[in-house]
Amino acid sequence: VLVEWLESEGYQAVGITTGKEAVTRIPVEKPALILLDIILPEMNGFEVMKTLKENPDTAAIPIIILSNLGDGEQQRKAMTLGAVDYLIKAENDFESIKKIIKKHLPDEI
């Protein structure tokens, strides 16, 4: 649903469903921004983020966590690993997500 909504808003968006797929495809596709969930099959979002931040080709891509996990420990861990923002799905509608995306997209996009 999020991919369809982003596309309807004029963004190019790709849905990736597993952590392993993310660490394989993101270095090739080099998106301008990543919306990342914590709960993923094969590799969780923290593992994905750590792998991407260790790769010079993907380290500078802004990562926004969009998850149902909302405790402070999860948020601190995400920010320590390099997330630029942390959104709890249940607390954010599409419009608030869009504002955060715009805040973190590079100006040339």
Short mmCIF file of C-alpha atoms in Angstrom, two decimals:
data_model
loop_
_atom_site.label_atom_id
_atom_site.label_comp_id
_atom_site.label_asym_id
_atom_site.label_seq_id
_atom_site.Cartn_x
_atom_site.Cartn_y
_atom_site.Cartn_z
CA VAL A 1 0.00 0.00 0.00
CA LEU A 2 2.81 2.42 0.87
CA VAL A 3 4.54 1.86 -2.49
CA GLU A 4 1.29 2.54 -4.36
CA TRP A 5 0.65 5.68 -2.33
CA LEU A 6 4.20 6.99 -2.89
CA GLU A 7 3.86 6.39 -6.63
CA SER A 8 0.52 8.24 -6.64
CA GLU A 9 2.36 11.16 -5.00
CA GLY A 10 4.91 11.23 -7.84
CA TYR A 11 7.74 9.30 -6.19
CA GLN A 12 9.48 6.33 -7.73
CA ALA A 13 9.14 3.55 -5.19
CA VAL A 14 10.17 -0.08 -5.01
CA GLY A 15 8.92 -2.56 -2.46
CA ILE A 16 11.41 -5.04 -1.05
CA THR A 17 10.09 -7.76 1.23
CA THR A 18 13.11 -9.38 2.89
CA GLY A 19 16.24 -8.14 4.58
CA LYS A 20 18.51 -10.19 2.32
CA GLU A 21 16.80 -8.77 -0.76
CA ALA A 22 17.35 -5.26 0.63
CA VAL A 23 21.09 -5.66 1.10
CA THR A 24 21.37 -7.16 -2.38
CA ARG A 25 19.21 -4.71 -4.34
CA ILE A 26 19.86 -1.39 -2.59
CA PRO A 27 23.57 -1.19 -3.55
CA VAL A 28 22.58 -1.80 -7.18
CA GLU A 29 19.53 0.49 -7.33
CA LYS A 30 20.99 3.23 -5.07
CA PRO A 31 17.74 4.88 -3.95
CA ALA A 32 17.68 8.47 -2.75
CA LEU A 33 16.04 7.38 0.53
CA ILE A 34 15.09 4.15 2.30
CA LEU A 35 11.97 3.49 4.36
CA LEU A 36 12.88 0.48 6.47
CA ASP A 37 10.88 -1.71 8.81
CA ILE A 38 12.56 -3.50 11.72
CA ILE A 39 10.61 -6.72 11.40
CA LEU A 40 11.69 -8.41 8.17
CA PRO A 41 12.20 -12.03 7.19
CA GLU A 42 15.74 -13.41 6.76
CA MET A 43 17.48 -10.32 8.21
CA ASN A 44 15.91 -7.76 10.52
CA GLY A 45 15.98 -4.05 9.82
CA PHE A 46 18.84 -3.42 12.25
CA GLU A 47 21.00 -5.95 10.41
CA VAL A 48 20.04 -4.40 7.08
CA MET A 49 20.89 -0.92 8.32
CA LYS A 50 24.24 -2.03 9.75
CA THR A 51 25.17 -3.72 6.47
CA LEU A 52 24.15 -0.71 4.38
CA LYS A 53 25.97 1.78 6.62
CA GLU A 54 29.18 -0.31 6.40
CA ASN A 55 29.08 -0.22 2.59
CA PRO A 56 30.64 2.98 1.16
CA ASP A 57 28.22 2.81 -1.79
CA THR A 58 25.14 2.95 0.46
CA ALA A 59 26.35 4.56 3.70
CA ALA A 60 25.11 8.05 2.82
CA ILE A 61 21.57 7.00 1.81
CA PRO A 62 19.15 8.36 4.43
CA ILE A 63 17.23 5.63 6.23
CA ILE A 64 13.88 6.32 7.88
CA ILE A 65 12.60 3.56 10.14
CA LEU A 66 8.87 2.96 9.72
CA SER A 67 7.88 0.30 12.22
CA ASN A 68 5.27 -0.86 14.69
CA LEU A 69 8.02 -1.30 17.28
CA GLY A 70 7.94 1.83 19.34
CA ASP A 71 9.85 1.39 22.55
CA GLY A 72 12.67 3.76 23.32
CA GLU A 73 15.35 1.07 23.14
CA GLN A 74 14.42 0.21 19.54
CA GLN A 75 14.47 3.89 18.60
CA ARG A 76 17.84 4.51 20.25
CA LYS A 77 19.34 1.49 18.52
CA ALA A 78 18.05 2.63 15.12
CA MET A 79 19.40 6.15 15.57
CA THR A 80 22.76 4.82 16.79
CA LEU A 81 23.00 2.65 13.67
CA GLY A 82 22.42 5.70 11.48
CA ALA A 83 18.69 6.18 10.92
CA VAL A 84 17.76 9.81 10.22
CA ASP A 85 14.26 9.40 11.65
CA TYR A 86 12.05 6.83 13.37
CA LEU A 87 8.32 6.71 12.70
CA ILE A 88 5.81 4.45 14.39
CA LYS A 89 3.29 3.24 11.81
CA ALA A 90 0.26 3.51 14.09
CA GLU A 91 1.11 7.12 14.97
CA ASN A 92 1.69 8.44 11.45
CA ASP A 93 -0.63 8.83 8.50
CA PHE A 94 0.47 9.15 4.87
CA GLU A 95 0.67 12.94 5.05
CA SER A 96 2.99 12.95 8.08
CA ILE A 97 5.14 10.29 6.43
CA LYS A 98 5.32 12.44 3.30
CA LYS A 99 6.54 15.44 5.33
CA ILE A 100 9.33 13.37 6.86
CA ILE A 101 10.31 11.97 3.45
CA LYS A 102 10.54 15.50 2.01
CA LYS A 103 12.60 16.59 5.00
CA HIS A 104 15.23 13.94 4.31
CA LEU A 105 15.29 13.72 0.51
CA PRO A 106 18.29 15.31 -1.14
CA ASP A 107 17.45 18.70 -2.69
CA GLU A 108 18.28 17.57 -6.22
CA ILE A 109 15.47 14.94 -6.20
#
